[in-house]
Short mmCIF file of C-alpha atoms and ligand atoms in Angstrom, two decimals:
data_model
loop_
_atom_site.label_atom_id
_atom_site.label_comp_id
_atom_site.label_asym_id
_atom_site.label_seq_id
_atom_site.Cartn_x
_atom_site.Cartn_y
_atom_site.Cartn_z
CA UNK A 1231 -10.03 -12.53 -22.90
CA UNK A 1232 -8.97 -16.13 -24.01
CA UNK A 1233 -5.66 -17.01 -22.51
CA UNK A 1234 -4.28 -17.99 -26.15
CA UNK A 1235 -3.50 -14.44 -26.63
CA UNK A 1236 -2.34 -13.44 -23.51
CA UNK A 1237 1.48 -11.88 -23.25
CA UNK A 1238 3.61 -13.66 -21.44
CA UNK A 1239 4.74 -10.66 -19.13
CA UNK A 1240 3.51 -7.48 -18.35
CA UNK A 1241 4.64 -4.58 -16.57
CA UNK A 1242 2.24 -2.38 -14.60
CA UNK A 1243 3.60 0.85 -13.44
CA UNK A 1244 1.68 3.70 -11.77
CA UNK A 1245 2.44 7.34 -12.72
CA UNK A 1246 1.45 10.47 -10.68
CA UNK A 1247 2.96 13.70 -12.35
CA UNK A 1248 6.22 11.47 -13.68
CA UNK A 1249 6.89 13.29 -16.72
CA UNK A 1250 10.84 13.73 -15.96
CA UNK A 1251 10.81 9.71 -15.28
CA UNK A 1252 8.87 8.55 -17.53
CA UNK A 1253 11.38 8.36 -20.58
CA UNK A 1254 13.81 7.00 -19.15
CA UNK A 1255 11.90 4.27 -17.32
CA UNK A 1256 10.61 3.78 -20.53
CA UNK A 1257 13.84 3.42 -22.55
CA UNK A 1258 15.79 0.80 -19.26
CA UNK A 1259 12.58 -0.87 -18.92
CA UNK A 1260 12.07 -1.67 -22.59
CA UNK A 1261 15.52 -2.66 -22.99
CA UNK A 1262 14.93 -5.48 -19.75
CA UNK A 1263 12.12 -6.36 -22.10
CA UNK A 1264 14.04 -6.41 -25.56
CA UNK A 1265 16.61 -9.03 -23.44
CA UNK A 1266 14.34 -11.38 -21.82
CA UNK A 1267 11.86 -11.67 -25.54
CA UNK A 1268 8.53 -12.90 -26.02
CA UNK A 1269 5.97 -10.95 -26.44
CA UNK A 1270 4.84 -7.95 -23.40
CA UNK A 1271 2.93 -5.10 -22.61
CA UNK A 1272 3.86 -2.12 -20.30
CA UNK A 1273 1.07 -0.88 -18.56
CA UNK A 1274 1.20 2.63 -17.75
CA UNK A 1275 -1.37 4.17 -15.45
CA UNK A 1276 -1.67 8.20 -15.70
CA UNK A 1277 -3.39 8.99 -12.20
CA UNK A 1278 -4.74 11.85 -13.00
CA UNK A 1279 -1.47 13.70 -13.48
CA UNK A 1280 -1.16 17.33 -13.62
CA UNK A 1281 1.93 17.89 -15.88
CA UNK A 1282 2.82 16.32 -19.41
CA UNK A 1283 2.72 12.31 -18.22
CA UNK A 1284 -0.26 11.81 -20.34
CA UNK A 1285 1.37 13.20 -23.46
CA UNK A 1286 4.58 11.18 -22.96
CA UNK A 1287 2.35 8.28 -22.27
CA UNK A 1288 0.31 8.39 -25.69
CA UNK A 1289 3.17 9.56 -27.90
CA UNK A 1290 5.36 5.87 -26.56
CA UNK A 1291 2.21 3.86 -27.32
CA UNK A 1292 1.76 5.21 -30.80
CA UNK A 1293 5.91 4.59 -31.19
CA UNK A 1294 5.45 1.18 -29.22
CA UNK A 1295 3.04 -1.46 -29.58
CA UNK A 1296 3.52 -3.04 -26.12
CA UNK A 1297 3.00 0.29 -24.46
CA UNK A 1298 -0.64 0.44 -22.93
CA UNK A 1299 -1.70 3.76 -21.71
CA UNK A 1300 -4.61 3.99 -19.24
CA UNK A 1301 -5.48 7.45 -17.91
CA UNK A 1302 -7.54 7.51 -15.10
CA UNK A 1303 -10.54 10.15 -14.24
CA UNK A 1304 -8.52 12.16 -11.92
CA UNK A 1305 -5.99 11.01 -9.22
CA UNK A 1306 -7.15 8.03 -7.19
CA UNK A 1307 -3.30 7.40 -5.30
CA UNK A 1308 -0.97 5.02 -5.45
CA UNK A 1309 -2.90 1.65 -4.90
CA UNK A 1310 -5.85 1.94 -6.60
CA UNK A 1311 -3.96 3.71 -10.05
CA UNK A 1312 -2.22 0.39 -9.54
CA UNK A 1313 -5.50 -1.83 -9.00
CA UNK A 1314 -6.22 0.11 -12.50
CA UNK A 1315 -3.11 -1.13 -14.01
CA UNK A 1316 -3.51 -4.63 -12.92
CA UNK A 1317 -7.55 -5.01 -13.93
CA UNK A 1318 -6.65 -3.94 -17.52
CA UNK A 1319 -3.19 -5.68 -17.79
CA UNK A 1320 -3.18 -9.16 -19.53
CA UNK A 1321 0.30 -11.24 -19.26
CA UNK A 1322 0.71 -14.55 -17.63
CA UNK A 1323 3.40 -12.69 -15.27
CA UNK A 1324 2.90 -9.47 -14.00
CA UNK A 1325 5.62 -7.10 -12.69
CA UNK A 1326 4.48 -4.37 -10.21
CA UNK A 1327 6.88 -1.25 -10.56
CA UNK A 1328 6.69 2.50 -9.57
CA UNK A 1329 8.02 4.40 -12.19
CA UNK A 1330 10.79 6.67 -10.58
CA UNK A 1331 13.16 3.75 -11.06
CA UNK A 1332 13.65 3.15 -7.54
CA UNK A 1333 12.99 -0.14 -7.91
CA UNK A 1334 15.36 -1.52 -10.72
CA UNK A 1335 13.59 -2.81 -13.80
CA UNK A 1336 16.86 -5.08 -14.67
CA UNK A 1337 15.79 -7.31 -11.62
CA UNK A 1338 13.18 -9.08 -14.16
CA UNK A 1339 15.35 -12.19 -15.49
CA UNK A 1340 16.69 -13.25 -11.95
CA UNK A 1341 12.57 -12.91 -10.58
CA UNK A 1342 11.67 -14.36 -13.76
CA UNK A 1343 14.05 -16.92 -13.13
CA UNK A 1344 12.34 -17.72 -9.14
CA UNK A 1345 8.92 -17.98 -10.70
CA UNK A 1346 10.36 -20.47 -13.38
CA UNK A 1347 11.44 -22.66 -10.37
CA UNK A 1348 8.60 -22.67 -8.55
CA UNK A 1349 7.73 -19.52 -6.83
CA UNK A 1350 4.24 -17.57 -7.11
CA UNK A 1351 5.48 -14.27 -6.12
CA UNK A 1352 9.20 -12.72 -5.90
CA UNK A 1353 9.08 -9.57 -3.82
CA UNK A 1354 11.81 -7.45 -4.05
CA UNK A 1355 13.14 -6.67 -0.48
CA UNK A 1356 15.03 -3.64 -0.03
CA UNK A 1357 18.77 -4.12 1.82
CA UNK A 1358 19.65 -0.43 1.24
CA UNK A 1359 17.44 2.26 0.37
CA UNK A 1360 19.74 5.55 -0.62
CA UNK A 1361 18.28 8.86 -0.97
CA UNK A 1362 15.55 8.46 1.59
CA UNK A 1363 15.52 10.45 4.25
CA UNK A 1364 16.55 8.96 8.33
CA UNK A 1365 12.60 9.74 9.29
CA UNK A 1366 11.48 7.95 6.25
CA UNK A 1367 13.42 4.82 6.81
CA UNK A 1368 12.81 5.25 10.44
CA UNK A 1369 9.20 5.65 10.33
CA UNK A 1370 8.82 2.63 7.43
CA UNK A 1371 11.04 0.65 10.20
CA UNK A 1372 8.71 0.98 12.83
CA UNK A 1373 5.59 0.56 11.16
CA UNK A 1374 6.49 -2.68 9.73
CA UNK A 1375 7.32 -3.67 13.40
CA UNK A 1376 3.73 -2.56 14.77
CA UNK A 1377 2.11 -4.41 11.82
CA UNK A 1378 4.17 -7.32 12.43
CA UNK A 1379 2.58 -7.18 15.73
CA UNK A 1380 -0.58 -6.52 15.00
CA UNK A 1381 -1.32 -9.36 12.21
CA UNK A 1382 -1.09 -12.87 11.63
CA UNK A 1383 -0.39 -12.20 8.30
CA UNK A 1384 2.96 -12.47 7.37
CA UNK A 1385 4.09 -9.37 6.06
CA UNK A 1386 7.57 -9.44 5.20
CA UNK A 1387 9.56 -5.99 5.65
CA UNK A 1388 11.01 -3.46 3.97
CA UNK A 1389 9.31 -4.02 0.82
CA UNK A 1390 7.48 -1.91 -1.74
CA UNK A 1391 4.67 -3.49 -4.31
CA UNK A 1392 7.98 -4.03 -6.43
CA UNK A 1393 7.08 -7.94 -7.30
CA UNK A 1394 6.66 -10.52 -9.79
CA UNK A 1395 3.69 -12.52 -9.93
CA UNK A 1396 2.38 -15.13 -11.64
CA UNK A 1397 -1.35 -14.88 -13.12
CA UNK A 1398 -2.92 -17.16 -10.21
CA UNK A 1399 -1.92 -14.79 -7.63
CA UNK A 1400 -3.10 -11.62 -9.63
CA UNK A 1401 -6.48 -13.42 -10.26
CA UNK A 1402 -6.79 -14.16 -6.49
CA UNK A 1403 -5.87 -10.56 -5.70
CA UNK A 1404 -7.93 -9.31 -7.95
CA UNK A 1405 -11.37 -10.91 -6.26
CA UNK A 1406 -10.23 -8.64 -3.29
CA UNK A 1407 -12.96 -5.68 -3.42
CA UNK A 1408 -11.44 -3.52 -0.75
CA UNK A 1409 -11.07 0.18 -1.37
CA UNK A 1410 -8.41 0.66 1.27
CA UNK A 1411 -5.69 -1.11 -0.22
CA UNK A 1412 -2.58 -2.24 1.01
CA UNK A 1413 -1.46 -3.97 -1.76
CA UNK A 1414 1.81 -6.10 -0.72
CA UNK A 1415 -0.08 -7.15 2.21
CA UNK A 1416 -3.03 -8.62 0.11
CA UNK A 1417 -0.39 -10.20 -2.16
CA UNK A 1418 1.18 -11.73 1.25
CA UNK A 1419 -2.27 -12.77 2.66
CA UNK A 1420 -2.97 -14.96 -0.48
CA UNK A 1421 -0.09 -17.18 0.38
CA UNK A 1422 1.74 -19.95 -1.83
CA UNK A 1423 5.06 -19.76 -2.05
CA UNK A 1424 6.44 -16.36 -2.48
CA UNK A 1425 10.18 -15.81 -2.07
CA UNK A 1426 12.39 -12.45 -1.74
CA UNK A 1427 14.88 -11.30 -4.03
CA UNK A 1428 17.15 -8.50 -1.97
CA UNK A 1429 18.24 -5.15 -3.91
CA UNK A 1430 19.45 -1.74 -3.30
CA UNK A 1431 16.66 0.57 -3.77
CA UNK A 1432 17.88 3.67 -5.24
CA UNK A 1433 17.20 7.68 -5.44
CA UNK A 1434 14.27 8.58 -7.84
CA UNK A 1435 15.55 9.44 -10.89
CA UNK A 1436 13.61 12.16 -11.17
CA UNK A 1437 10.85 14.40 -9.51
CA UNK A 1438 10.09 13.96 -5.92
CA UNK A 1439 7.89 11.63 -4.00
CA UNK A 1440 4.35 11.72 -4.02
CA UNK A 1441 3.87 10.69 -1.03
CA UNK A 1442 4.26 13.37 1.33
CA UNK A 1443 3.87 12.72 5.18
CA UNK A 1444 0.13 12.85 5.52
CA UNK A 1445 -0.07 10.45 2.57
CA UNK A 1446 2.10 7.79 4.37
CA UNK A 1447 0.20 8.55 7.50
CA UNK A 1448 -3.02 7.56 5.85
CA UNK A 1449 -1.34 4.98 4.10
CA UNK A 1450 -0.53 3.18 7.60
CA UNK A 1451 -3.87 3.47 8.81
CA UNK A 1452 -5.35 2.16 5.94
CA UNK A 1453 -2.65 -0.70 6.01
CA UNK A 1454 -3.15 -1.46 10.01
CA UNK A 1455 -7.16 -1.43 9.55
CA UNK A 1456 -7.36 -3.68 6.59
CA UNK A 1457 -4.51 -6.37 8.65
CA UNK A 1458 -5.68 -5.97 12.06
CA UNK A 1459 -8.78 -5.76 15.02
CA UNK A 1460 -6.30 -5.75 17.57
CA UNK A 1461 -7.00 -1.43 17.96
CA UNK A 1462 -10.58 -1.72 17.83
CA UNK A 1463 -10.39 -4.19 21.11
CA UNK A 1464 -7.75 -2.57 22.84
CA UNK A 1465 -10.47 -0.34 24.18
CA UNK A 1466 -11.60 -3.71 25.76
CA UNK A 1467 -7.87 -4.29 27.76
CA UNK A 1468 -7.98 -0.19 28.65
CA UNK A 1469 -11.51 -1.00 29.50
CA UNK A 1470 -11.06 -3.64 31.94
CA UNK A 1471 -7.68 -2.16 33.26
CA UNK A 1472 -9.41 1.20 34.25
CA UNK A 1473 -12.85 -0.56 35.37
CA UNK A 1474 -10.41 -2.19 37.73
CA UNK A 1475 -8.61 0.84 38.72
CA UNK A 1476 -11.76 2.64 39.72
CA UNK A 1477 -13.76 0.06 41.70
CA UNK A 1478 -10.63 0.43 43.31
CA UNK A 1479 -10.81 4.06 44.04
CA UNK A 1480 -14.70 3.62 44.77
CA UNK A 1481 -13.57 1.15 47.58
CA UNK A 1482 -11.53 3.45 48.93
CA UNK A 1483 -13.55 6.52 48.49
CA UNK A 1484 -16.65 4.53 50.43
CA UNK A 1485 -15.01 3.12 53.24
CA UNK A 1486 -12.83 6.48 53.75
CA UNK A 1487 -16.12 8.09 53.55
CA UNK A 1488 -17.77 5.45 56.34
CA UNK A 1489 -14.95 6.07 58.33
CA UNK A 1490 -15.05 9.95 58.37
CA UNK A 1491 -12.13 10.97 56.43
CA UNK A 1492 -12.67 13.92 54.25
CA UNK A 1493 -10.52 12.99 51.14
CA UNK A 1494 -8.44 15.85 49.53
CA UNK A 1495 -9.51 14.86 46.12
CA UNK A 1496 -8.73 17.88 43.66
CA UNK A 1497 -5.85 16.16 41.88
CA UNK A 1498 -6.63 12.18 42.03
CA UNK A 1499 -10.04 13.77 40.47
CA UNK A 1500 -8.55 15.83 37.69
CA UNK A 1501 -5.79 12.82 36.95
CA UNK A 1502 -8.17 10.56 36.60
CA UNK A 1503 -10.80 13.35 34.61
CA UNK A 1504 -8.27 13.93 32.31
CA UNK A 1505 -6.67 10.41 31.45
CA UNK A 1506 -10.16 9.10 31.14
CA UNK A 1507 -11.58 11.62 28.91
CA UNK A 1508 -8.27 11.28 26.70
CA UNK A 1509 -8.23 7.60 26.23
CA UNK A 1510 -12.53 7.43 25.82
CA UNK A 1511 -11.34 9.92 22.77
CA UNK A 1512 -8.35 7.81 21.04
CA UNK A 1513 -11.19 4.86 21.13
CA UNK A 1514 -13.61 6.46 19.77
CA UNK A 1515 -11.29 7.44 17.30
CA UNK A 1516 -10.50 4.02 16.58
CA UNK A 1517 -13.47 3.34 15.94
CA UNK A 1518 -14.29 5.86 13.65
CA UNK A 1519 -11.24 4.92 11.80
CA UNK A 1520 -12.47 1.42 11.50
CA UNK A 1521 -16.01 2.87 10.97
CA UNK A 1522 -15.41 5.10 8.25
CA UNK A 1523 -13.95 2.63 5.99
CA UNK A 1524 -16.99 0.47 6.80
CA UNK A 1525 -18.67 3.05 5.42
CA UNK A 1526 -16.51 3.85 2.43
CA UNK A 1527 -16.66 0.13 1.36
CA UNK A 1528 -20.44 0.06 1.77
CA UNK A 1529 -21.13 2.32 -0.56
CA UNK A 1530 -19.86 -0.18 -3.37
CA UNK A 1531 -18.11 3.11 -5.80
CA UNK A 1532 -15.79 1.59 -8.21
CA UNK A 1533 -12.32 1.06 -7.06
CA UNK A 1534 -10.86 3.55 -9.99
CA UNK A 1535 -12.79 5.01 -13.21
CA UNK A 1536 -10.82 4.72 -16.53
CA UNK A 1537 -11.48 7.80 -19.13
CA UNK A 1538 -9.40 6.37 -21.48
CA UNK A 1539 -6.84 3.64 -22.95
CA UNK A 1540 -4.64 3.70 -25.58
CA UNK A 1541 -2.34 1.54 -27.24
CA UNK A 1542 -2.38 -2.24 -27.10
CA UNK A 1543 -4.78 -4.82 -28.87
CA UNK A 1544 -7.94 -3.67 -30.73
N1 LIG B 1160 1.75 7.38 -7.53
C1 LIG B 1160 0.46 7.37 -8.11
N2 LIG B 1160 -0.53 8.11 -7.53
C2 LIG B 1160 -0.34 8.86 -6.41
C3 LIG B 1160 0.95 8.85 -5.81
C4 LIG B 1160 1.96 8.08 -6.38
O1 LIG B 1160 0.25 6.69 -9.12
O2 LIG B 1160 -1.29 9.51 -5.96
C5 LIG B 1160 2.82 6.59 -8.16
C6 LIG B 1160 4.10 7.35 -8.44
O3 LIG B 1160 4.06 7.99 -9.69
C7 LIG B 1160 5.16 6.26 -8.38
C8 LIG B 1160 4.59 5.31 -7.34
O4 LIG B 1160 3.20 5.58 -7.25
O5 LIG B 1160 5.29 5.58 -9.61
C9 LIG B 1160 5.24 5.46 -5.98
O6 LIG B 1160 5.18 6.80 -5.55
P1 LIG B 1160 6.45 7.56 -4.99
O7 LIG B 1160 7.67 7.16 -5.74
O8 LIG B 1160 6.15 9.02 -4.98
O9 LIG B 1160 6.51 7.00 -3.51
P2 LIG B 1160 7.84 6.71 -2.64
O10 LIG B 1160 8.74 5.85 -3.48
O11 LIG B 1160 8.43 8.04 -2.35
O12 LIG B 1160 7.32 6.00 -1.43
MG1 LIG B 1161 9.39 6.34 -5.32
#
């Protein structure tokens, strides 16, 4: 694609099962587009929805000609229906937006305004999130602390994929073949100068969230494997901590033994049994966890498989 005809923005929104959204993201986010003029494209990707997204997808494109729909196989989740969005999507800025409209589209002229002085990326940051539940902003509070911990990579908090970007960046993050994605920290790794732009995220406006506990679980993991080693040594610290503990105990088993004591060993011996056995399982499982993405990756599948577009250029 020559760069002559690229758009100068587009928008790249994922949609899983959105159907009571979608209009209405439609109708605020073309009227953000309508204000800021030039020519765009919203990218919609359906992942593999099961209700009427597809329909309302197709039927905008034929009404709009910015509207690009991309429907995917079948459901891939969040980050890689997004990886869809952002292979196919053309502009010279990209905006990254989920399509509930918790993430308000009318940001776009004050990030557009950050990239035009300079910046590469403006993340939106969230100051208030309403409608989310204690446990979900309790749970996104600590995780961002144990990442922060656990990389070098500067992940800023309490943000979403909700960013601006200029076509450098997307390039960049587009050479990234990983399958586990964890898409805002990728953005972050790449560096140059990205800058925050605080908002109030709001209640869906529609439909619930699609990603239910396990989801966000998995999310994590894949998130804390793709930033950090630091679990797959801390077998090593346990390792040496323990291998210290018992020489200790063999010491004192051998020299109690040398000097005739008969140890009363029932508990010590089931402690130690028990807390041994535990931790050699939580490493293993960290290893597996690291190994089975190994594996995943090694097996070179396409990120996301595209049945069809419609809409756009021909
Ligand atoms: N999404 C998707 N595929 C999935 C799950 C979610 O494309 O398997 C989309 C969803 O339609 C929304 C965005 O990803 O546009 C964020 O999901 P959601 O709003 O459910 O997450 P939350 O805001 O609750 O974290
Ligand atoms: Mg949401």
């Amino acid at each position: 694609m020559t760069p002559a005809i690229r758009p100068a923005l587009s928008v790249v929104a994922p949609c899983y099962d959105e159907q009571q959204a979608l209009p209405e993201f439609l109708r605020r986010v073309g009227a953000v587009l309508d204000g800021i003029g030039g020519a765009s494209e919203i990218v919609l990707v359906d992942d593999g929805s099961r209700d009427g997204t597809w329909k309302i997808m197709t039927e905008a494109a034929a009404r709009d000609p910015r509207i690009v729909a991309v429907r995917l196989m079948r459901n891939h989740g969040h980050q890689l229906a997004l990886t869809a969005g952002l292979t196919v999507c053309r502009g010279e800025r990209i905006l990254i937006i989920d399509a509930d409209l918790q993430d308000p589209p009318e940001l776009l002229p004050d990030m557009m305004a950050l990239i035009d002085q300079g910046a590469d990326v403006v993340y939106g940051q969230r100051r208030q999130r309403d409608g989310e539940s204690l446990f979900k902003r309790a749970s996104a509070a600590a995780f961002y602390k144990l990442i922060g911990r656990l990389t070098d990579v500067a992940i800023p908090t309490d943000t979403g994929d909700f960013r601006l970007m200029t076509r450098r960046v997307l390039d960049l993050l587009l050479l990234m073949p990983e399958r586990h994605r964890f898409i805002r920290g990728m953005v972050a790794w790449i560096g140059g100068k990205q800058v925050p732009l605080l908002y109030d995220r709001k209640a869906r406006v529609a439909g619930e969230s699609k990603y239910p506990l396990a989801k966000m679980v998995r999310f994590a993991a894949d998130a804390i494997t793709a930033f950090s080693v630091v679990p797959l040594m801390a077998s090593m610290t346990i390792g040496w901590v323990m291998a210290a503990v018992g020489f200790a105990f063999f010491l004192y088993s051998i020299i109690g033994w040398l000097m005739g004591m008969n140890l009363p060993g029932w508990t010590s011996l089931m402690a130690a049994v028990g807390l041994l056995g535990g931790m050699q399982f939580l490493m293993l499982g960290i290893i597996g966890a690291y190994l089975g993405r190994l594996y995943d990756q090694s097996k070179g599948r396409p990120l996301f498989m595209i049945r069809e577009i419609v809409g756009g250029p021909k």
